[in-house]
mmCIF file of C-alpha atoms in Angstrom:
data_model
loop_
_atom_site.group_PDB
_atom_site.id
_atom_site.type_symbol
_atom_site.label_atom_id
_atom_site.label_comp_id
_atom_site.label_asym_id
_atom_site.label_seq_id
_atom_site.Cartn_x
_atom_site.Cartn_y
_atom_site.Cartn_z
ATOM 1 C CA MET A 1 -41.267 -104.300 -213.075
ATOM 2 C CA ALA A 2 -38.887 -106.400 -210.987
ATOM 3 C CA VAL A 3 -36.553 -104.118 -209.035
ATOM 4 C CA THR A 4 -34.027 -106.206 -207.117
ATOM 5 C CA ILE A 5 -33.135 -105.564 -203.490
ATOM 6 C CA LYS A 6 -29.492 -106.416 -202.907
ATOM 7 C CA SER A 7 -28.317 -108.474 -199.959
ATOM 8 C CA HIS A 8 -25.462 -107.401 -197.694
ATOM 9 C CA LYS A 9 -23.107 -109.723 -199.586
ATOM 10 C CA GLU A 10 -24.216 -108.360 -202.951
ATOM 11 C CA ILE A 11 -23.768 -104.784 -201.754
ATOM 12 C CA GLU A 12 -20.212 -105.573 -200.664
ATOM 13 C CA LEU A 13 -19.416 -106.918 -204.136
ATOM 14 C CA MET A 14 -20.962 -103.868 -205.797
ATOM 15 C CA ARG A 15 -19.064 -101.603 -203.423
ATOM 16 C CA LYS A 16 -15.803 -103.226 -204.530
ATOM 17 C CA ALA A 17 -16.803 -102.951 -208.192
ATOM 18 C CA GLY A 18 -17.488 -99.263 -207.626
ATOM 19 C CA GLU A 19 -14.118 -98.680 -205.974
ATOM 20 C CA ILE A 20 -12.323 -100.253 -208.912
ATOM 21 C CA LEU A 21 -14.343 -98.243 -211.421
ATOM 22 C CA ALA A 22 -13.674 -94.990 -209.538
ATOM 23 C CA ALA A 23 -9.941 -95.753 -209.568
ATOM 24 C CA THR A 24 -10.122 -96.494 -213.293
ATOM 25 C CA HIS A 25 -11.707 -93.111 -213.979
ATOM 26 C CA GLU A 26 -9.027 -91.347 -211.956
ATOM 27 C CA GLU A 27 -6.307 -93.021 -214.014
ATOM 28 C CA LEU A 28 -8.045 -92.179 -217.271
ATOM 29 C CA LYS A 29 -8.397 -88.549 -216.210
ATOM 30 C CA LYS A 30 -4.609 -88.328 -215.823
ATOM 31 C CA ALA A 31 -4.111 -89.678 -219.343
ATOM 32 C CA ILE A 32 -6.266 -87.107 -221.125
ATOM 33 C CA HIS A 33 -4.268 -84.512 -223.040
ATOM 34 C CA PRO A 34 -4.265 -82.913 -226.477
ATOM 35 C CA GLY A 35 -2.859 -85.379 -229.006
ATOM 36 C CA ILE A 36 -4.073 -88.641 -227.472
ATOM 37 C CA SER A 37 -6.421 -90.805 -229.531
ATOM 38 C CA THR A 38 -9.697 -92.096 -228.156
ATOM 39 C CA LEU A 39 -8.512 -95.614 -228.993
ATOM 40 C CA ASP A 40 -5.478 -95.163 -226.735
ATOM 41 C CA ILE A 41 -7.789 -94.105 -223.905
ATOM 42 C CA ASP A 42 -9.933 -97.171 -224.488
ATOM 43 C CA LYS A 43 -6.942 -99.522 -224.466
ATOM 44 C CA LEU A 44 -5.660 -97.978 -221.246
ATOM 45 C CA GLY A 45 -9.069 -98.298 -219.623
ATOM 46 C CA GLU A 46 -9.368 -101.961 -220.537
ATOM 47 C CA ARG A 47 -5.868 -102.699 -219.215
ATOM 48 C CA ILE A 48 -6.668 -101.027 -215.887
ATOM 49 C CA ILE A 49 -9.994 -102.830 -215.513
ATOM 50 C CA ARG A 50 -8.493 -106.246 -216.266
ATOM 51 C CA ALA A 51 -5.496 -105.568 -214.012
ATOM 52 C CA HIS A 52 -7.967 -105.305 -211.115
ATOM 53 C CA GLY A 53 -9.355 -108.735 -211.941
ATOM 54 C CA CYS A 54 -12.515 -107.300 -213.491
ATOM 55 C CA LEU A 55 -14.123 -107.490 -216.898
ATOM 56 C CA PRO A 56 -15.172 -104.378 -218.856
ATOM 57 C CA SER A 57 -18.980 -104.310 -218.816
ATOM 58 C CA PHE A 58 -19.296 -102.678 -222.207
ATOM 59 C CA LYS A 59 -16.951 -104.879 -224.286
ATOM 60 C CA ASN A 60 -19.189 -106.673 -226.820
ATOM 61 C CA TYR A 61 -22.321 -105.619 -224.911
ATOM 62 C CA ASN A 62 -25.039 -105.799 -227.573
ATOM 63 C CA GLY A 63 -22.189 -105.650 -230.088
ATOM 64 C CA TYR A 64 -20.443 -102.545 -228.738
ATOM 65 C CA PRO A 65 -16.828 -102.955 -229.919
ATOM 66 C CA ALA A 66 -14.880 -101.271 -227.095
ATOM 67 C CA SER A 67 -14.467 -101.130 -223.318
ATOM 68 C CA ILE A 68 -14.916 -97.375 -222.779
ATOM 69 C CA CYS A 69 -17.599 -95.241 -224.456
ATOM 70 C CA ILE A 70 -15.739 -92.070 -225.472
ATOM 71 C CA SER A 71 -17.822 -89.130 -226.667
ATOM 72 C CA VAL A 72 -16.329 -85.806 -227.740
ATOM 73 C CA ASN A 73 -17.956 -82.345 -227.783
ATOM 74 C CA ASP A 74 -21.422 -82.708 -229.392
ATOM 75 C CA GLU A 75 -21.408 -86.489 -228.902
ATOM 76 C CA VAL A 76 -23.704 -87.323 -225.997
ATOM 77 C CA VAL A 77 -22.922 -90.990 -225.337
ATOM 78 C CA HIS A 78 -21.685 -94.255 -226.871
ATOM 79 C CA GLY A 79 -18.919 -92.780 -229.025
ATOM 80 C CA ILE A 80 -16.743 -95.566 -230.457
ATOM 81 C CA PRO A 81 -12.995 -95.167 -229.807
ATOM 82 C CA SER A 82 -10.818 -94.720 -232.887
ATOM 83 C CA ARG A 83 -7.123 -94.249 -233.563
ATOM 84 C CA HIS A 84 -8.168 -91.499 -235.973
ATOM 85 C CA ARG A 85 -10.057 -89.502 -233.330
ATOM 86 C CA ILE A 86 -7.413 -87.296 -231.751
ATOM 87 C CA LEU A 87 -8.334 -85.066 -228.814
ATOM 88 C CA LYS A 88 -7.380 -81.434 -229.181
ATOM 89 C CA GLU A 89 -7.047 -78.425 -226.909
ATOM 90 C CA GLY A 90 -10.460 -77.086 -225.935
ATOM 91 C CA ASP A 91 -12.402 -80.324 -226.468
ATOM 92 C CA ILE A 92 -14.555 -81.860 -223.781
ATOM 93 C CA VAL A 93 -14.610 -85.648 -223.610
ATOM 94 C CA SER A 94 -17.072 -87.939 -221.845
ATOM 95 C CA LEU A 95 -15.830 -91.315 -220.645
ATOM 96 C CA ASP A 96 -18.498 -93.865 -219.752
ATOM 97 C CA ALA A 97 -17.180 -97.112 -218.284
ATOM 98 C CA GLY A 98 -18.396 -100.185 -216.462
ATOM 99 C CA VAL A 99 -16.747 -103.057 -214.636
ATOM 100 C CA ILE A 100 -17.870 -106.545 -213.653
ATOM 101 C CA TYR A 101 -16.458 -107.769 -210.342
ATOM 102 C CA LYS A 102 -17.382 -111.323 -209.355
ATOM 103 C CA GLY A 103 -20.568 -111.089 -211.411
ATOM 104 C CA TYR A 104 -21.666 -107.612 -210.260
ATOM 105 C CA HIS A 105 -21.609 -104.441 -212.327
ATOM 106 C CA SER A 106 -20.736 -100.855 -211.576
ATOM 107 C CA ASP A 107 -21.334 -98.054 -214.096
ATOM 108 C CA ALA A 108 -20.009 -94.467 -214.036
ATOM 109 C CA ALA A 109 -19.301 -91.613 -216.428
ATOM 110 C CA ARG A 110 -17.240 -88.438 -216.267
ATOM 111 C CA THR A 111 -16.773 -85.513 -218.643
ATOM 112 C CA TRP A 112 -13.329 -83.905 -218.670
ATOM 113 C CA ALA A 113 -11.696 -80.884 -220.230
ATOM 114 C CA VAL A 114 -8.919 -81.450 -222.747
ATOM 115 C CA GLY A 115 -6.377 -78.777 -221.901
ATOM 116 C CA LYS A 116 -7.961 -75.362 -221.418
ATOM 117 C CA VAL A 117 -11.623 -75.117 -222.353
ATOM 118 C CA SER A 118 -14.013 -72.187 -222.676
ATOM 119 C CA PRO A 119 -15.790 -70.892 -219.561
ATOM 120 C CA GLU A 120 -19.057 -71.965 -221.182
ATOM 121 C CA ALA A 121 -17.847 -75.546 -221.602
ATOM 122 C CA GLN A 122 -16.563 -75.667 -218.022
ATOM 123 C CA LYS A 123 -19.878 -74.365 -216.714
ATOM 124 C CA LEU A 124 -21.772 -77.076 -218.633
ATOM 125 C CA MET A 125 -19.579 -79.774 -217.104
ATOM 126 C CA ASP A 126 -19.924 -78.304 -213.613
ATOM 127 C CA VAL A 127 -23.708 -78.005 -213.857
ATOM 128 C CA THR A 128 -24.065 -81.533 -215.220
ATOM 129 C CA ARG A 129 -22.066 -82.934 -212.317
ATOM 130 C CA GLN A 130 -23.997 -80.880 -209.797
ATOM 131 C CA SER A 131 -27.331 -81.946 -211.314
ATOM 132 C CA PHE A 132 -26.452 -85.506 -210.301
ATOM 133 C CA PHE A 133 -25.930 -84.409 -206.697
ATOM 134 C CA GLU A 134 -29.125 -82.341 -206.746
ATOM 135 C CA GLY A 135 -30.973 -85.455 -207.856
ATOM 136 C CA ILE A 136 -29.567 -87.873 -205.321
ATOM 137 C CA ARG A 137 -30.469 -85.562 -202.452
ATOM 138 C CA PHE A 138 -33.844 -87.256 -202.950
ATOM 139 C CA ALA A 139 -32.468 -90.793 -203.322
ATOM 140 C CA LYS A 140 -33.780 -91.860 -199.932
ATOM 141 C CA ALA A 141 -36.008 -94.673 -198.785
ATOM 142 C CA GLY A 142 -39.619 -93.501 -198.734
ATOM 143 C CA ASN A 143 -39.202 -91.074 -201.628
ATOM 144 C CA HIS A 144 -40.232 -91.917 -205.174
ATOM 145 C CA LEU A 145 -38.046 -92.274 -208.244
ATOM 146 C CA ASN A 146 -39.595 -89.188 -209.800
ATOM 147 C CA ASP A 147 -38.217 -87.069 -206.953
ATOM 148 C CA ILE A 148 -34.698 -87.772 -208.247
ATOM 149 C CA SER A 149 -35.655 -87.216 -211.883
ATOM 150 C CA ALA A 150 -37.490 -83.941 -211.316
ATOM 151 C CA ALA A 151 -34.650 -82.471 -209.249
ATOM 152 C CA ILE A 152 -32.094 -83.196 -211.989
ATOM 153 C CA GLN A 153 -34.276 -81.588 -214.641
ATOM 154 C CA SER A 154 -35.130 -78.544 -212.556
ATOM 155 C CA PHE A 155 -31.501 -77.792 -211.755
ATOM 156 C CA ALA A 156 -30.140 -78.288 -215.273
ATOM 157 C CA GLU A 157 -32.923 -76.354 -216.974
ATOM 158 C CA SER A 158 -32.488 -73.436 -214.581
ATOM 159 C CA PHE A 159 -29.272 -72.735 -216.530
ATOM 160 C CA GLY A 160 -31.053 -72.881 -219.882
ATOM 161 C CA TYR A 161 -29.633 -76.310 -220.772
ATOM 162 C CA GLY A 162 -31.387 -79.134 -222.596
ATOM 163 C CA VAL A 163 -31.984 -82.386 -220.709
ATOM 164 C CA VAL A 164 -31.744 -85.420 -222.998
ATOM 165 C CA ARG A 165 -35.048 -87.341 -223.098
ATOM 166 C CA ASP A 166 -34.133 -90.260 -225.356
ATOM 167 C CA LEU A 167 -31.655 -91.852 -222.921
ATOM 168 C CA VAL A 168 -32.055 -92.567 -219.209
ATOM 169 C CA GLY A 169 -30.349 -94.146 -216.223
ATOM 170 C CA HIS A 170 -31.198 -97.596 -214.917
ATOM 171 C CA GLY A 171 -31.098 -100.160 -212.181
ATOM 172 C CA ILE A 172 -27.893 -102.198 -211.968
ATOM 173 C CA GLY A 173 -26.591 -105.363 -210.309
ATOM 174 C CA THR A 174 -25.931 -108.780 -211.827
ATOM 175 C CA HIS A 175 -26.965 -107.163 -215.117
ATOM 176 C CA LEU A 176 -25.676 -103.867 -216.479
ATOM 177 C CA HIS A 177 -29.203 -102.664 -217.165
ATOM 178 C CA GLU A 178 -31.950 -103.639 -214.756
ATOM 179 C CA ASP A 179 -35.295 -102.168 -213.753
ATOM 180 C CA PRO A 180 -36.165 -99.410 -213.134
ATOM 181 C CA GLU A 181 -35.415 -96.830 -215.800
ATOM 182 C CA VAL A 182 -34.142 -93.625 -214.144
ATOM 183 C CA PRO A 183 -35.066 -90.582 -216.254
ATOM 184 C CA ASN A 184 -33.307 -87.238 -215.822
ATOM 185 C CA PHE A 185 -36.617 -85.424 -216.267
ATOM 186 C CA ALA A 186 -39.936 -85.352 -214.436
ATOM 187 C CA MET A 187 -42.432 -88.069 -215.238
ATOM 188 C CA LYS A 188 -46.223 -87.975 -215.054
ATOM 189 C CA ARG A 189 -46.147 -90.739 -212.458
ATOM 190 C CA LYS A 190 -44.320 -90.835 -209.127
ATOM 191 C CA GLY A 191 -42.332 -93.888 -210.159
ATOM 192 C CA ILE A 192 -41.351 -96.662 -207.785
ATOM 193 C CA LEU A 193 -41.043 -96.203 -204.051
ATOM 194 C CA LEU A 194 -37.352 -96.212 -203.138
ATOM 195 C CA ARG A 195 -36.303 -98.956 -200.734
ATOM 196 C CA PRO A 196 -33.025 -99.793 -198.972
ATOM 197 C CA GLY A 197 -30.919 -102.202 -201.003
ATOM 198 C CA MET A 198 -31.858 -100.789 -204.416
ATOM 199 C CA THR A 199 -28.892 -99.947 -206.634
ATOM 200 C CA LEU A 200 -29.283 -97.374 -209.402
ATOM 201 C CA ALA A 201 -27.126 -95.825 -212.094
ATOM 202 C CA VAL A 202 -28.090 -92.139 -212.108
ATOM 203 C CA GLU A 203 -26.657 -90.356 -215.141
ATOM 204 C CA PRO A 204 -27.594 -86.829 -216.203
ATOM 205 C CA MET A 205 -26.906 -86.154 -219.905
ATOM 206 C CA ILE A 206 -27.106 -82.405 -220.393
ATOM 207 C CA ASN A 207 -26.779 -80.366 -223.600
ATOM 208 C CA MET A 208 -25.690 -76.761 -223.862
ATOM 209 C CA GLY A 209 -28.420 -76.256 -226.455
ATOM 210 C CA GLY A 210 -31.622 -78.178 -227.133
ATOM 211 C CA SER A 211 -32.495 -81.610 -225.764
ATOM 212 C CA ASP A 212 -32.918 -83.366 -229.112
ATOM 213 C CA VAL A 213 -30.421 -86.044 -230.140
ATOM 214 C CA LEU A 214 -29.911 -88.424 -233.042
ATOM 215 C CA TRP A 215 -28.031 -91.649 -233.726
ATOM 216 C CA MET A 216 -25.138 -91.651 -236.192
ATOM 217 C CA ASP A 217 -24.683 -94.220 -238.968
ATOM 218 C CA ASP A 218 -22.578 -96.462 -236.721
ATOM 219 C CA ASP A 219 -25.826 -97.120 -234.766
ATOM 220 C CA TRP A 220 -24.069 -96.278 -231.497
ATOM 221 C CA THR A 221 -22.852 -92.683 -231.330
ATOM 222 C CA VAL A 222 -25.547 -90.281 -230.119
ATOM 223 C CA VAL A 223 -25.068 -86.590 -230.964
ATOM 224 C CA THR A 224 -26.943 -83.365 -230.302
ATOM 225 C CA VAL A 225 -29.148 -82.346 -233.218
ATOM 226 C CA ASP A 226 -28.016 -78.718 -232.968
ATOM 227 C CA HIS A 227 -24.326 -79.727 -232.527
ATOM 228 C CA SER A 228 -24.179 -78.052 -229.132
ATOM 229 C CA LEU A 229 -21.788 -79.444 -226.524
ATOM 230 C CA SER A 230 -23.012 -82.271 -224.311
ATOM 231 C CA SER A 231 -21.853 -83.412 -220.877
ATOM 232 C CA HIS A 232 -22.421 -86.698 -219.010
ATOM 233 C CA TYR A 233 -21.957 -87.527 -215.337
ATOM 234 C CA GLU A 234 -22.939 -90.841 -213.769
ATOM 235 C CA ASN A 235 -22.493 -92.900 -210.630
ATOM 236 C CA THR A 236 -23.815 -96.153 -209.265
ATOM 237 C CA ILE A 237 -25.649 -95.450 -206.011
ATOM 238 C CA LEU A 238 -27.136 -97.511 -203.192
ATOM 239 C CA ILE A 239 -30.393 -96.624 -201.454
ATOM 240 C CA THR A 240 -29.910 -97.032 -197.689
ATOM 241 C CA GLU A 241 -31.926 -96.382 -194.535
ATOM 242 C CA GLY A 242 -30.424 -92.874 -194.556
ATOM 243 C CA GLU A 243 -28.365 -90.903 -197.072
ATOM 244 C CA PRO A 244 -27.600 -92.617 -200.398
ATOM 245 C CA GLU A 245 -24.180 -94.202 -200.785
ATOM 246 C CA ILE A 246 -22.285 -93.401 -203.971
ATOM 247 C CA LEU A 247 -20.492 -96.618 -204.848
ATOM 248 C CA SER A 248 -18.372 -95.345 -207.747
ATOM 249 C CA LEU A 249 -16.938 -92.094 -206.411
ATOM 250 C CA SER A 250 -13.237 -91.750 -205.644
ATOM 251 C CA ALA A 251 -11.916 -89.842 -202.650
ATOM 252 C CA ALA A 252 -10.457 -87.224 -205.029
ATOM 253 C CA ASP A 253 -13.802 -86.711 -206.751
ATOM 254 C CA ARG A 254 -15.573 -86.583 -203.398
ATOM 255 C CA GLU A 255 -13.209 -83.868 -202.170
ATOM 256 C CA SER A 256 -13.849 -81.730 -205.253
ATOM 257 C CA GLY A 257 -17.215 -80.937 -203.685
ATOM 258 C CA ALA A 258 -20.848 -81.536 -204.484
#
């Protein structure tokens, strides 16, 4: 396993990529309302990313046809935008996006309410977001990767939720997906020792029901087997000498509390 340690210059480029991605998510959040199509969201996201002088990481990545992965309700990840998929009141929608800035990637996901959602749906989204922050409390030099993974699982499962096993987070840098894999569940091994300069995409994917998922016929969209709601929250983080730095978090999201 070759886990890259980023230089000061590389970290600055990734920091800028993260700022642009955070701003993109904030703009997309404002656009979500009942009646909008997932294709319109995707087009807006691509326009914003390119307007910042970046490229969308996901466009044509391994054949993925869009810039923003848009997953609704029981869709976990990798939903393909469509002009026929219209968001409606009470839906929850996960937006997973990436940008490339001067050759460096940032990756982040958010799940938002469409209009007014049920208390149960809101709780799932809140717990998923918080599970990320519970995990990165352990994202410190000298700890092991499994410390992050186990904390995410423990928190999410304490609410009776299912933690997806078939998809995991990852290292990130000049490539969208780098070593190491970052599971959201405890492993049998400690995993790598965390070192300053490592950059990771930590991304809890949490289901209201069971943890099992399956791939749809489009070979991209992942859904919950039991059709329960699923929520996704992700940021690109930097391991430092002290507390981890979240590279893809906007000031507004930061102020909403961890």
